[in-house]
Amino acid sequence: MMKTYNDDAIDLLLSEITPKEQARTTARMLLAAKIADAMAAKGWKKKDLMLALGKKNQSEITRWLSGTHNFTTDLLSDLQDVLDIKLLYLTEDEKPVEQIIQQINIVLTVPMGNISKAISPAFACEPKCVQTYYKTANYA
Amino acid sequence: MIKCEIVKLEQFSGSLASVYSVVLDGEHQTLLNKFIAENIISHKSETKNILKRLMTIGHNTGARIDFFKEWEGKPGDGVCALYDEPDSKLRLYCIHYGKQIIIVGSGGEKPKNIRALQENDKLKDENYLLREISNQITNRIKEKDIKYSTDGLNFIGDLVFDDEE
């Protein structure tokens, strides 16, 4: 069995990728990841997002989540509205784009009259008394 | 059985995912390197884009399933294709093991006039090769000859397939 090998073609091509080019790809993929996380937090499938945005083709959502899509400002604005997340950072005091808010799995116990009901974050957006917990994760 | 070795590509592997490829017996390069070498002239921009995506997967996002076109192999074998730009003509086959490990194989140009990969000999060969390798790895995992590291980022065990099984 061959124990040594070379990656000359890979290394050659990697040497030609500029930090700016890499950053663009990473930004697209991080946006897709953030959208997917927000959908998961709402318990949404692709069809739910499609309907919320008034789209007719689920394959469009698949493309957004694939991390290959170059999002327009209008689309990001629409996605913010329906997913209740921040994707555009327009003032100085807001978080930089590389900081992604990722929901973590915390089971919340919410008093409901005499009954305590455990709920998952997927339902956290429904009752107004429930706080959704986030952690800030820097993917870089 | 396909004689080969599964090797980790340190260039792409990071804290979020590890990227592996395959060195076939008698070869001196990984399947990914072969794929790049085959397409670097005719599809330079697309091959570059694939490497950028692999870099981001390893270091920034992990191998999220949304980044891959699923069901490119047999049910449950994890064989998939990495999504590229919508107008890309290239198809790169991978084996997906959760968010933390992918094995990148090879692929080729997907002509617009075909619907199924079986209609193109090159794509079929590369895809079926990965299906077989996935099958061999699954058997080793079942036999506990290959395990996952505690952090889930590495295969531990015998990654050389050179005996008659």
PDB file of C-alpha atoms in Angstrom:
ATOM      1  CA  MET A   1       0.000   0.000   0.000  1.00  0.00           C
ATOM      2  CA  MET A   2       1.261   3.426  -0.941  1.00  0.00           C
ATOM      3  CA  LYS A   3       2.017   5.371   2.227  1.00  0.00           C
ATOM      4  CA  THR A   4       3.156   8.586   0.609  1.00  0.00           C
ATOM      5  CA  TYR A   5       1.270  10.684  -1.874  1.00  0.00           C
ATOM      6  CA  ASN A   6       1.317  14.182  -3.212  1.00  0.00           C
ATOM      7  CA  ASP A   7      -1.371  16.831  -3.407  1.00  0.00           C
ATOM      8  CA  ASP A   8       0.392  19.023  -5.925  1.00  0.00           C
ATOM      9  CA  ALA A   9      -2.703  20.074  -7.875  1.00  0.00           C
ATOM     10  CA  ILE A  10      -4.572  20.932  -4.676  1.00  0.00           C
ATOM     11  CA  ASP A  11      -1.628  22.877  -3.257  1.00  0.00           C
ATOM     12  CA  LEU A  12      -1.172  24.786  -6.498  1.00  0.00           C
ATOM     13  CA  LEU A  13      -4.796  25.840  -6.601  1.00  0.00           C
ATOM     14  CA  LEU A  14      -4.935  26.684  -2.882  1.00  0.00           C
ATOM     15  CA  SER A  15      -1.972  29.015  -3.334  1.00  0.00           C
ATOM     16  CA  GLU A  16      -4.026  31.016  -5.825  1.00  0.00           C
ATOM     17  CA  ILE A  17      -7.004  31.578  -3.509  1.00  0.00           C
ATOM     18  CA  THR A  18      -6.851  35.052  -1.997  1.00  0.00           C
ATOM     19  CA  PRO A  19      -8.146  35.787   1.533  1.00  0.00           C
ATOM     20  CA  LYS A  20     -10.875  37.945  -0.023  1.00  0.00           C
ATOM     21  CA  GLU A  21     -12.084  35.109  -2.261  1.00  0.00           C
ATOM     22  CA  GLN A  22     -12.111  32.703   0.666  1.00  0.00           C
ATOM     23  CA  ALA A  23     -13.979  35.207   2.842  1.00  0.00           C
ATOM     24  CA  ARG A  24     -16.739  35.561   0.247  1.00  0.00           C
ATOM     25  CA  THR A  25     -17.302  31.806   0.118  1.00  0.00           C
ATOM     26  CA  THR A  26     -17.254  31.591   3.904  1.00  0.00           C
ATOM     27  CA  ALA A  27     -19.772  34.444   4.204  1.00  0.00           C
ATOM     28  CA  ARG A  28     -22.224  32.700   1.858  1.00  0.00           C
ATOM     29  CA  MET A  29     -21.922  29.433   3.733  1.00  0.00           C
ATOM     30  CA  LEU A  30     -22.219  31.078   7.161  1.00  0.00           C
ATOM     31  CA  LEU A  31     -25.366  32.900   6.042  1.00  0.00           C
ATOM     32  CA  ALA A  32     -26.819  29.593   4.863  1.00  0.00           C
ATOM     33  CA  ALA A  33     -25.901  27.989   8.193  1.00  0.00           C
ATOM     34  CA  LYS A  34     -27.528  30.807  10.119  1.00  0.00           C
ATOM     35  CA  ILE A  35     -30.724  30.538   8.094  1.00  0.00           C
ATOM     36  CA  ALA A  36     -30.789  26.752   8.611  1.00  0.00           C
ATOM     37  CA  ASP A  37     -30.298  27.221  12.371  1.00  0.00           C
ATOM     38  CA  ALA A  38     -33.116  29.752  12.520  1.00  0.00           C
ATOM     39  CA  MET A  39     -35.410  27.377  10.639  1.00  0.00           C
ATOM     40  CA  ALA A  40     -34.516  24.573  13.046  1.00  0.00           C
ATOM     41  CA  ALA A  41     -35.214  26.849  16.018  1.00  0.00           C
ATOM     42  CA  LYS A  42     -38.705  27.475  14.654  1.00  0.00           C
ATOM     43  CA  GLY A  43     -39.192  23.823  13.807  1.00  0.00           C
ATOM     44  CA  TRP A  44     -39.536  24.801  10.153  1.00  0.00           C
ATOM     45  CA  LYS A  45     -38.930  22.639   7.115  1.00  0.00           C
ATOM     46  CA  LYS A  46     -38.046  24.070   3.719  1.00  0.00           C
ATOM     47  CA  LYS A  47     -41.712  24.116   2.779  1.00  0.00           C
ATOM     48  CA  ASP A  48     -42.544  26.326   5.781  1.00  0.00           C
ATOM     49  CA  LEU A  49     -39.974  28.917   4.746  1.00  0.00           C
ATOM     50  CA  MET A  50     -41.169  28.716   1.160  1.00  0.00           C
ATOM     51  CA  LEU A  51     -44.749  29.435   2.233  1.00  0.00           C
ATOM     52  CA  ALA A  52     -43.725  32.184   4.678  1.00  0.00           C
ATOM     53  CA  LEU A  53     -41.950  33.998   1.855  1.00  0.00           C
ATOM     54  CA  GLY A  54     -44.695  33.371  -0.677  1.00  0.00           C
ATOM     55  CA  LYS A  55     -42.401  31.320  -2.896  1.00  0.00           C
ATOM     56  CA  LYS A  56     -43.593  28.495  -5.091  1.00  0.00           C
ATOM     57  CA  ASN A  57     -40.461  26.447  -5.551  1.00  0.00           C
ATOM     58  CA  GLN A  58     -38.832  24.514  -2.729  1.00  0.00           C
ATOM     59  CA  SER A  59     -35.665  24.055  -4.777  1.00  0.00           C
ATOM     60  CA  GLU A  60     -35.016  27.764  -4.285  1.00  0.00           C
ATOM     61  CA  ILE A  61     -34.775  27.208  -0.535  1.00  0.00           C
ATOM     62  CA  THR A  62     -32.458  24.230  -1.134  1.00  0.00           C
ATOM     63  CA  ARG A  63     -30.181  26.522  -3.137  1.00  0.00           C
ATOM     64  CA  TRP A  64     -30.114  29.161  -0.380  1.00  0.00           C
ATOM     65  CA  LEU A  65     -29.211  26.538   2.214  1.00  0.00           C
ATOM     66  CA  SER A  66     -26.504  25.017   0.007  1.00  0.00           C
ATOM     67  CA  GLY A  67     -24.252  27.964   0.777  1.00  0.00           C
ATOM     68  CA  THR A  68     -23.709  28.765  -2.891  1.00  0.00           C
ATOM     69  CA  HIS A  69     -26.243  31.566  -3.216  1.00  0.00           C
ATOM     70  CA  ASN A  70     -25.262  35.208  -3.518  1.00  0.00           C
ATOM     71  CA  PHE A  71     -28.057  36.769  -1.442  1.00  0.00           C
ATOM     72  CA  THR A  72     -29.493  40.152  -2.301  1.00  0.00           C
ATOM     73  CA  THR A  73     -30.162  42.737   0.387  1.00  0.00           C
ATOM     74  CA  ASP A  74     -33.898  42.470  -0.307  1.00  0.00           C
ATOM     75  CA  LEU A  75     -33.920  38.737   0.235  1.00  0.00           C
ATOM     76  CA  LEU A  76     -31.877  38.991   3.431  1.00  0.00           C
ATOM     77  CA  SER A  77     -34.314  41.614   4.682  1.00  0.00           C
ATOM     78  CA  ASP A  78     -37.267  39.314   3.942  1.00  0.00           C
ATOM     79  CA  LEU A  79     -35.541  36.376   5.613  1.00  0.00           C
ATOM     80  CA  GLN A  80     -34.886  38.468   8.724  1.00  0.00           C
ATOM     81  CA  ASP A  81     -38.574  39.279   8.971  1.00  0.00           C
ATOM     82  CA  VAL A  82     -39.919  35.762   8.692  1.00  0.00           C
ATOM     83  CA  LEU A  83     -37.195  34.039  10.705  1.00  0.00           C
ATOM     84  CA  ASP A  84     -36.881  36.663  13.477  1.00  0.00           C
ATOM     85  CA  ILE A  85     -33.120  36.851  13.138  1.00  0.00           C
ATOM     86  CA  LYS A  86     -30.544  39.469  12.215  1.00  0.00           C
ATOM     87  CA  LEU A  87     -28.782  38.930   8.902  1.00  0.00           C
ATOM     88  CA  LEU A  88     -28.010  42.541   8.025  1.00  0.00           C
ATOM     89  CA  TYR A  89     -25.879  44.592  10.406  1.00  0.00           C
ATOM     90  CA  LEU A  90     -26.483  48.232   9.652  1.00  0.00           C
ATOM     91  CA  THR A  91     -25.338  50.138  12.723  1.00  0.00           C
ATOM     92  CA  GLU A  92     -21.996  50.217  14.489  1.00  0.00           C
ATOM     93  CA  ASP A  93     -23.249  48.778  17.759  1.00  0.00           C
ATOM     94  CA  GLU A  94     -24.617  45.650  16.113  1.00  0.00           C
ATOM     95  CA  LYS A  95     -22.688  42.403  15.963  1.00  0.00           C
ATOM     96  CA  PRO A  96     -20.167  41.901  13.163  1.00  0.00           C
ATOM     97  CA  VAL A  97     -21.180  39.546  10.400  1.00  0.00           C
ATOM     98  CA  GLU A  98     -18.753  36.803  11.376  1.00  0.00           C
ATOM     99  CA  GLN A  99     -20.417  36.439  14.741  1.00  0.00           C
ATOM    100  CA  ILE A 100     -23.241  34.020  14.352  1.00  0.00           C
ATOM    101  CA  ILE A 101     -25.994  33.522  16.850  1.00  0.00           C
ATOM    102  CA  GLN A 102     -26.623  29.867  17.203  1.00  0.00           C
ATOM    103  CA  GLN A 103     -29.422  28.435  19.238  1.00  0.00           C
ATOM    104  CA  ILE A 104     -28.404  25.779  21.690  1.00  0.00           C
ATOM    105  CA  ASN A 105     -30.475  22.995  23.089  1.00  0.00           C
ATOM    106  CA  ILE A 106     -31.803  24.115  26.426  1.00  0.00           C
ATOM    107  CA  VAL A 107     -35.000  22.654  27.769  1.00  0.00           C
ATOM    108  CA  LEU A 108     -37.033  25.388  29.407  1.00  0.00           C
ATOM    109  CA  THR A 109     -39.523  24.744  32.152  1.00  0.00           C
ATOM    110  CA  VAL A 110     -42.393  27.195  31.922  1.00  0.00           C
ATOM    111  CA  PRO A 111     -44.988  27.485  34.689  1.00  0.00           C
ATOM    112  CA  MET A 112     -48.457  27.145  33.200  1.00  0.00           C
ATOM    113  CA  GLY A 113     -50.932  27.557  36.003  1.00  0.00           C
ATOM    114  CA  ASN A 114     -50.432  24.637  38.311  1.00  0.00           C
ATOM    115  CA  ILE A 115     -48.674  22.634  35.623  1.00  0.00           C
ATOM    116  CA  SER A 116     -45.021  22.878  34.730  1.00  0.00           C
ATOM    117  CA  LYS A 117     -44.504  22.059  31.090  1.00  0.00           C
ATOM    118  CA  ALA A 118     -41.119  21.340  29.598  1.00  0.00           C
ATOM    119  CA  ILE A 119     -40.733  22.742  26.130  1.00  0.00           C
ATOM    120  CA  SER A 120     -38.008  22.654  23.582  1.00  0.00           C
ATOM    121  CA  PRO A 121     -36.570  25.778  21.942  1.00  0.00           C
ATOM    122  CA  ALA A 122     -38.439  24.806  18.794  1.00  0.00           C
ATOM    123  CA  PHE A 123     -41.611  25.964  20.495  1.00  0.00           C
ATOM    124  CA  ALA A 124     -40.022  28.865  22.315  1.00  0.00           C
ATOM    125  CA  CYS A 125     -41.350  31.412  19.870  1.00  0.00           C
ATOM    126  CA  GLU A 126     -44.979  30.589  20.581  1.00  0.00           C
ATOM    127  CA  PRO A 127     -45.857  31.609  24.141  1.00  0.00           C
ATOM    128  CA  LYS A 128     -44.891  35.227  24.800  1.00  0.00           C
ATOM    129  CA  CYS A 129     -43.712  34.467  28.326  1.00  0.00           C
ATOM    130  CA  VAL A 130     -40.951  32.201  27.054  1.00  0.00           C
ATOM    131  CA  GLN A 131     -37.471  33.540  26.561  1.00  0.00           C
ATOM    132  CA  THR A 132     -35.314  32.008  23.885  1.00  0.00           C
ATOM    133  CA  TYR A 133     -31.756  31.429  24.932  1.00  0.00           C
ATOM    134  CA  TYR A 134     -28.918  31.974  22.522  1.00  0.00           C
ATOM    135  CA  LYS A 135     -25.211  31.646  22.705  1.00  0.00           C
ATOM    136  CA  THR A 136     -22.826  33.578  20.562  1.00  0.00           C
ATOM    137  CA  ALA A 137     -20.424  31.365  18.671  1.00  0.00           C
ATOM    138  CA  ASN A 138     -17.590  32.667  16.583  1.00  0.00           C
ATOM    139  CA  TYR A 139     -17.160  30.263  13.717  1.00  0.00           C
ATOM    140  CA  ALA A 140     -13.860  31.755  12.627  1.00  0.00           C
TER     141      ALA A 140
ATOM    142  CA  MET B   1     -12.475  -5.374  -2.374  1.00  0.00           C
ATOM    143  CA  ILE B   2     -10.959  -2.064  -3.388  1.00  0.00           C
ATOM    144  CA  LYS B   3      -7.407  -1.723  -2.099  1.00  0.00           C
ATOM    145  CA  CYS B   4      -6.967   1.800  -0.810  1.00  0.00           C
ATOM    146  CA  GLU B   5      -6.070   4.001   2.135  1.00  0.00           C
ATOM    147  CA  ILE B   6      -8.227   6.704   3.707  1.00  0.00           C
ATOM    148  CA  VAL B   7      -6.073   9.774   4.408  1.00  0.00           C
ATOM    149  CA  LYS B   8      -6.835  13.002   6.232  1.00  0.00           C
ATOM    150  CA  LEU B   9      -6.344  16.201   4.253  1.00  0.00           C
ATOM    151  CA  GLU B  10      -4.831  18.533   6.831  1.00  0.00           C
ATOM    152  CA  GLN B  11      -5.110  21.535   4.485  1.00  0.00           C
ATOM    153  CA  PHE B  12      -8.889  21.520   4.815  1.00  0.00           C
ATOM    154  CA  SER B  13      -9.432  19.954   8.222  1.00  0.00           C
ATOM    155  CA  GLY B  14     -10.167  22.269  11.127  1.00  0.00           C
ATOM    156  CA  SER B  15     -12.011  22.528  14.401  1.00  0.00           C
ATOM    157  CA  LEU B  16     -15.429  22.057  12.793  1.00  0.00           C
ATOM    158  CA  ALA B  17     -14.849  19.123  10.444  1.00  0.00           C
ATOM    159  CA  SER B  18     -12.194  16.811   9.086  1.00  0.00           C
ATOM    160  CA  VAL B  19     -11.823  16.277   5.365  1.00  0.00           C
ATOM    161  CA  TYR B  20     -10.513  12.910   4.230  1.00  0.00           C
ATOM    162  CA  SER B  21      -9.796  11.529   0.786  1.00  0.00           C
ATOM    163  CA  VAL B  22      -8.759   8.188  -0.676  1.00  0.00           C
ATOM    164  CA  VAL B  23      -5.466   6.948  -2.111  1.00  0.00           C
ATOM    165  CA  LEU B  24      -6.033   3.941  -4.336  1.00  0.00           C
ATOM    166  CA  ASP B  25      -3.466   1.141  -4.330  1.00  0.00           C
ATOM    167  CA  GLY B  26      -0.710   1.903  -6.793  1.00  0.00           C
ATOM    168  CA  GLU B  27      -1.607   5.591  -6.991  1.00  0.00           C
ATOM    169  CA  HIS B  28       0.528   8.443  -5.734  1.00  0.00           C
ATOM    170  CA  GLN B  29      -2.224  10.984  -5.233  1.00  0.00           C
ATOM    171  CA  THR B  30      -5.574  11.305  -3.488  1.00  0.00           C
ATOM    172  CA  LEU B  31      -8.834  11.062  -5.413  1.00  0.00           C
ATOM    173  CA  LEU B  32      -9.418  14.758  -4.724  1.00  0.00           C
ATOM    174  CA  ASN B  33      -6.025  15.676  -6.165  1.00  0.00           C
ATOM    175  CA  LYS B  34      -6.820  13.559  -9.209  1.00  0.00           C
ATOM    176  CA  PHE B  35     -10.162  15.340  -9.621  1.00  0.00           C
ATOM    177  CA  ILE B  36      -8.494  18.764  -9.379  1.00  0.00           C
ATOM    178  CA  ALA B  37      -5.730  17.777 -11.803  1.00  0.00           C
ATOM    179  CA  GLU B  38      -8.312  16.519 -14.303  1.00  0.00           C
ATOM    180  CA  ASN B  39     -10.367  19.709 -14.203  1.00  0.00           C
ATOM    181  CA  ILE B  40      -7.985  22.529 -13.323  1.00  0.00           C
ATOM    182  CA  ILE B  41      -7.502  23.545 -16.953  1.00  0.00           C
ATOM    183  CA  SER B  42     -11.038  23.263 -18.279  1.00  0.00           C
ATOM    184  CA  HIS B  43     -12.903  24.301 -15.112  1.00  0.00           C
ATOM    185  CA  LYS B  44     -10.433  26.322 -13.070  1.00  0.00           C
ATOM    186  CA  SER B  45     -12.932  28.650 -11.423  1.00  0.00           C
ATOM    187  CA  GLU B  46     -15.195  25.765 -10.400  1.00  0.00           C
ATOM    188  CA  THR B  47     -12.391  23.621  -8.988  1.00  0.00           C
ATOM    189  CA  LYS B  48     -11.157  26.619  -7.033  1.00  0.00           C
ATOM    190  CA  ASN B  49     -14.627  27.178  -5.681  1.00  0.00           C
ATOM    191  CA  ILE B  50     -14.823  23.571  -4.523  1.00  0.00           C
ATOM    192  CA  LEU B  51     -11.578  23.934  -2.568  1.00  0.00           C
ATOM    193  CA  LYS B  52     -12.842  27.148  -0.951  1.00  0.00           C
ATOM    194  CA  ARG B  53     -16.003  25.371   0.136  1.00  0.00           C
ATOM    195  CA  LEU B  54     -14.046  22.468   1.612  1.00  0.00           C
ATOM    196  CA  MET B  55     -11.878  24.963   3.503  1.00  0.00           C
ATOM    197  CA  THR B  56     -14.942  26.666   4.974  1.00  0.00           C
ATOM    198  CA  ILE B  57     -16.504  23.328   5.914  1.00  0.00           C
ATOM    199  CA  GLY B  58     -13.404  22.312   7.858  1.00  0.00           C
ATOM    200  CA  HIS B  59     -12.803  25.611   9.607  1.00  0.00           C
ATOM    201  CA  ASN B  60     -16.060  27.566   9.810  1.00  0.00           C
ATOM    202  CA  THR B  61     -19.287  25.651   9.364  1.00  0.00           C
ATOM    203  CA  GLY B  62     -18.785  21.897   9.624  1.00  0.00           C
ATOM    204  CA  ALA B  63     -20.144  19.494   7.028  1.00  0.00           C
ATOM    205  CA  ARG B  64     -23.769  20.574   7.202  1.00  0.00           C
ATOM    206  CA  ILE B  65     -25.940  18.245   5.162  1.00  0.00           C
ATOM    207  CA  ASP B  66     -27.540  21.202   3.367  1.00  0.00           C
ATOM    208  CA  PHE B  67     -24.213  21.761   1.608  1.00  0.00           C
ATOM    209  CA  PHE B  68     -24.477  18.361  -0.070  1.00  0.00           C
ATOM    210  CA  LYS B  69     -26.830  16.816  -2.605  1.00  0.00           C
ATOM    211  CA  GLU B  70     -28.000  13.697  -0.822  1.00  0.00           C
ATOM    212  CA  TRP B  71     -29.023  10.268  -2.075  1.00  0.00           C
ATOM    213  CA  GLU B  72     -26.346   9.922  -4.721  1.00  0.00           C
ATOM    214  CA  GLY B  73     -25.571   6.395  -3.566  1.00  0.00           C
ATOM    215  CA  LYS B  74     -27.428   3.496  -1.988  1.00  0.00           C
ATOM    216  CA  PRO B  75     -29.795   4.191   0.920  1.00  0.00           C
ATOM    217  CA  GLY B  76     -27.806   4.915   4.075  1.00  0.00           C
ATOM    218  CA  ASP B  77     -24.331   4.805   2.546  1.00  0.00           C
ATOM    219  CA  GLY B  78     -23.757   8.544   2.899  1.00  0.00           C
ATOM    220  CA  VAL B  79     -22.668   9.024  -0.706  1.00  0.00           C
ATOM    221  CA  CYS B  80     -23.554  12.545  -1.808  1.00  0.00           C
ATOM    222  CA  ALA B  81     -22.304  15.341  -4.037  1.00  0.00           C
ATOM    223  CA  LEU B  82     -20.940  18.689  -2.920  1.00  0.00           C
ATOM    224  CA  TYR B  83     -23.181  21.519  -4.099  1.00  0.00           C
ATOM    225  CA  ASP B  84     -21.401  24.038  -6.261  1.00  0.00           C
ATOM    226  CA  GLU B  85     -22.502  27.202  -8.041  1.00  0.00           C
ATOM    227  CA  PRO B  86     -25.898  26.642  -9.731  1.00  0.00           C
ATOM    228  CA  ASP B  87     -24.413  26.831 -13.226  1.00  0.00           C
ATOM    229  CA  SER B  88     -21.434  24.613 -12.394  1.00  0.00           C
ATOM    230  CA  LYS B  89     -20.845  21.640 -14.626  1.00  0.00           C
ATOM    231  CA  LEU B  90     -18.720  19.676 -12.178  1.00  0.00           C
ATOM    232  CA  ARG B  91     -19.875  17.016  -9.787  1.00  0.00           C
ATOM    233  CA  LEU B  92     -17.709  15.956  -6.850  1.00  0.00           C
ATOM    234  CA  TYR B  93     -18.772  12.881  -4.897  1.00  0.00           C
ATOM    235  CA  CYS B  94     -18.271  12.579  -1.134  1.00  0.00           C
ATOM    236  CA  ILE B  95     -19.219  10.316   1.753  1.00  0.00           C
ATOM    237  CA  HIS B  96     -20.865  12.206   4.592  1.00  0.00           C
ATOM    238  CA  TYR B  97     -20.405  11.104   8.233  1.00  0.00           C
ATOM    239  CA  GLY B  98     -22.411  13.606  10.248  1.00  0.00           C
ATOM    240  CA  LYS B  99     -21.285  17.219  10.525  1.00  0.00           C
ATOM    241  CA  GLN B 100     -17.712  16.386  11.412  1.00  0.00           C
ATOM    242  CA  ILE B 101     -16.252  14.032   8.836  1.00  0.00           C
ATOM    243  CA  ILE B 102     -16.429  13.876   5.067  1.00  0.00           C
ATOM    244  CA  ILE B 103     -14.507  11.702   2.667  1.00  0.00           C
ATOM    245  CA  VAL B 104     -14.006  13.424  -0.658  1.00  0.00           C
ATOM    246  CA  GLY B 105     -13.679  11.267  -3.707  1.00  0.00           C
ATOM    247  CA  SER B 106     -13.619  12.249  -7.328  1.00  0.00           C
ATOM    248  CA  GLY B 107     -16.211  13.020  -9.980  1.00  0.00           C
ATOM    249  CA  GLY B 108     -16.284  14.779 -13.269  1.00  0.00           C
ATOM    250  CA  GLU B 109     -18.206  16.932 -15.637  1.00  0.00           C
ATOM    251  CA  LYS B 110     -21.936  16.379 -15.641  1.00  0.00           C
ATOM    252  CA  PRO B 111     -23.302  16.921 -19.146  1.00  0.00           C
ATOM    253  CA  LYS B 112     -26.550  18.889 -19.265  1.00  0.00           C
ATOM    254  CA  ASN B 113     -28.273  16.284 -21.389  1.00  0.00           C
ATOM    255  CA  ILE B 114     -28.187  13.519 -18.763  1.00  0.00           C
ATOM    256  CA  ARG B 115     -30.514  13.096 -15.830  1.00  0.00           C
ATOM    257  CA  ALA B 116     -28.993  10.114 -14.035  1.00  0.00           C
ATOM    258  CA  LEU B 117     -25.303   9.691 -13.248  1.00  0.00           C
ATOM    259  CA  GLN B 118     -25.498   6.187 -14.712  1.00  0.00           C
ATOM    260  CA  GLU B 119     -25.804   7.777 -18.141  1.00  0.00           C
ATOM    261  CA  ASN B 120     -22.204   8.971 -17.964  1.00  0.00           C
ATOM    262  CA  ASP B 121     -19.439   6.374 -17.622  1.00  0.00           C
ATOM    263  CA  LYS B 122     -16.980   8.643 -15.803  1.00  0.00           C
ATOM    264  CA  LEU B 123     -19.507   9.809 -13.216  1.00  0.00           C
ATOM    265  CA  LYS B 124     -20.807   6.281 -12.788  1.00  0.00           C
ATOM    266  CA  ASP B 125     -17.314   4.864 -12.185  1.00  0.00           C
ATOM    267  CA  GLU B 126     -16.398   7.548  -9.633  1.00  0.00           C
ATOM    268  CA  ASN B 127     -19.728   7.275  -7.864  1.00  0.00           C
ATOM    269  CA  TYR B 128     -19.701   3.476  -7.688  1.00  0.00           C
ATOM    270  CA  LEU B 129     -16.121   3.548  -6.408  1.00  0.00           C
ATOM    271  CA  LEU B 130     -17.231   5.670  -3.457  1.00  0.00           C
ATOM    272  CA  ARG B 131     -20.229   3.423  -2.842  1.00  0.00           C
ATOM    273  CA  GLU B 132     -17.883   0.461  -2.533  1.00  0.00           C
ATOM    274  CA  ILE B 133     -15.475   2.347  -0.271  1.00  0.00           C
ATOM    275  CA  SER B 134     -18.398   3.446   1.899  1.00  0.00           C
ATOM    276  CA  ASN B 135     -19.456  -0.182   2.164  1.00  0.00           C
ATOM    277  CA  GLN B 136     -15.945  -1.246   3.212  1.00  0.00           C
ATOM    278  CA  ILE B 137     -15.759   1.484   5.860  1.00  0.00           C
ATOM    279  CA  THR B 138     -19.199   0.559   7.191  1.00  0.00           C
ATOM    280  CA  ASN B 139     -18.048  -3.048   7.612  1.00  0.00           C
ATOM    281  CA  ARG B 140     -14.964  -1.925   9.524  1.00  0.00           C
ATOM    282  CA  ILE B 141     -17.097   0.323  11.744  1.00  0.00           C
ATOM    283  CA  LYS B 142     -19.439  -2.610  12.428  1.00  0.00           C
ATOM    284  CA  GLU B 143     -16.447  -4.791  13.313  1.00  0.00           C
ATOM    285  CA  LYS B 144     -15.095  -1.963  15.489  1.00  0.00           C
ATOM    286  CA  ASP B 145     -11.890  -1.865  13.457  1.00  0.00           C
ATOM    287  CA  ILE B 146     -12.658   1.795  12.788  1.00  0.00           C
ATOM    288  CA  LYS B 147     -14.064   4.087  15.482  1.00  0.00           C
ATOM    289  CA  TYR B 148     -14.706   7.788  15.844  1.00  0.00           C
ATOM    290  CA  SER B 149     -12.454   9.887  18.082  1.00  0.00           C
ATOM    291  CA  THR B 150     -14.050  11.336  21.205  1.00  0.00           C
ATOM    292  CA  ASP B 151     -14.495  14.743  19.586  1.00  0.00           C
ATOM    293  CA  GLY B 152     -16.018  13.091  16.523  1.00  0.00           C
ATOM    294  CA  LEU B 153     -13.493  14.719  14.216  1.00  0.00           C
ATOM    295  CA  ASN B 154     -11.366  11.716  13.334  1.00  0.00           C
ATOM    296  CA  PHE B 155     -11.490   8.108  12.291  1.00  0.00           C
ATOM    297  CA  ILE B 156      -9.382   5.960  14.567  1.00  0.00           C
ATOM    298  CA  GLY B 157      -8.247   2.501  13.569  1.00  0.00           C
ATOM    299  CA  ASP B 158      -7.237   0.648  10.469  1.00  0.00           C
ATOM    300  CA  LEU B 159      -7.779   2.910   7.477  1.00  0.00           C
ATOM    301  CA  VAL B 160      -5.773   0.745   5.078  1.00  0.00           C
ATOM    302  CA  PHE B 161      -7.754  -1.678   2.958  1.00  0.00           C
ATOM    303  CA  ASP B 162      -5.241  -4.078   1.493  1.00  0.00           C
ATOM    304  CA  ASP B 163      -6.290  -7.550   2.547  1.00  0.00           C
ATOM    305  CA  GLU B 164      -8.824  -9.887   1.032  1.00  0.00           C
ATOM    306  CA  GLU B 165     -11.987  -9.492   3.092  1.00  0.00           C
TER     307      GLU B 165
END
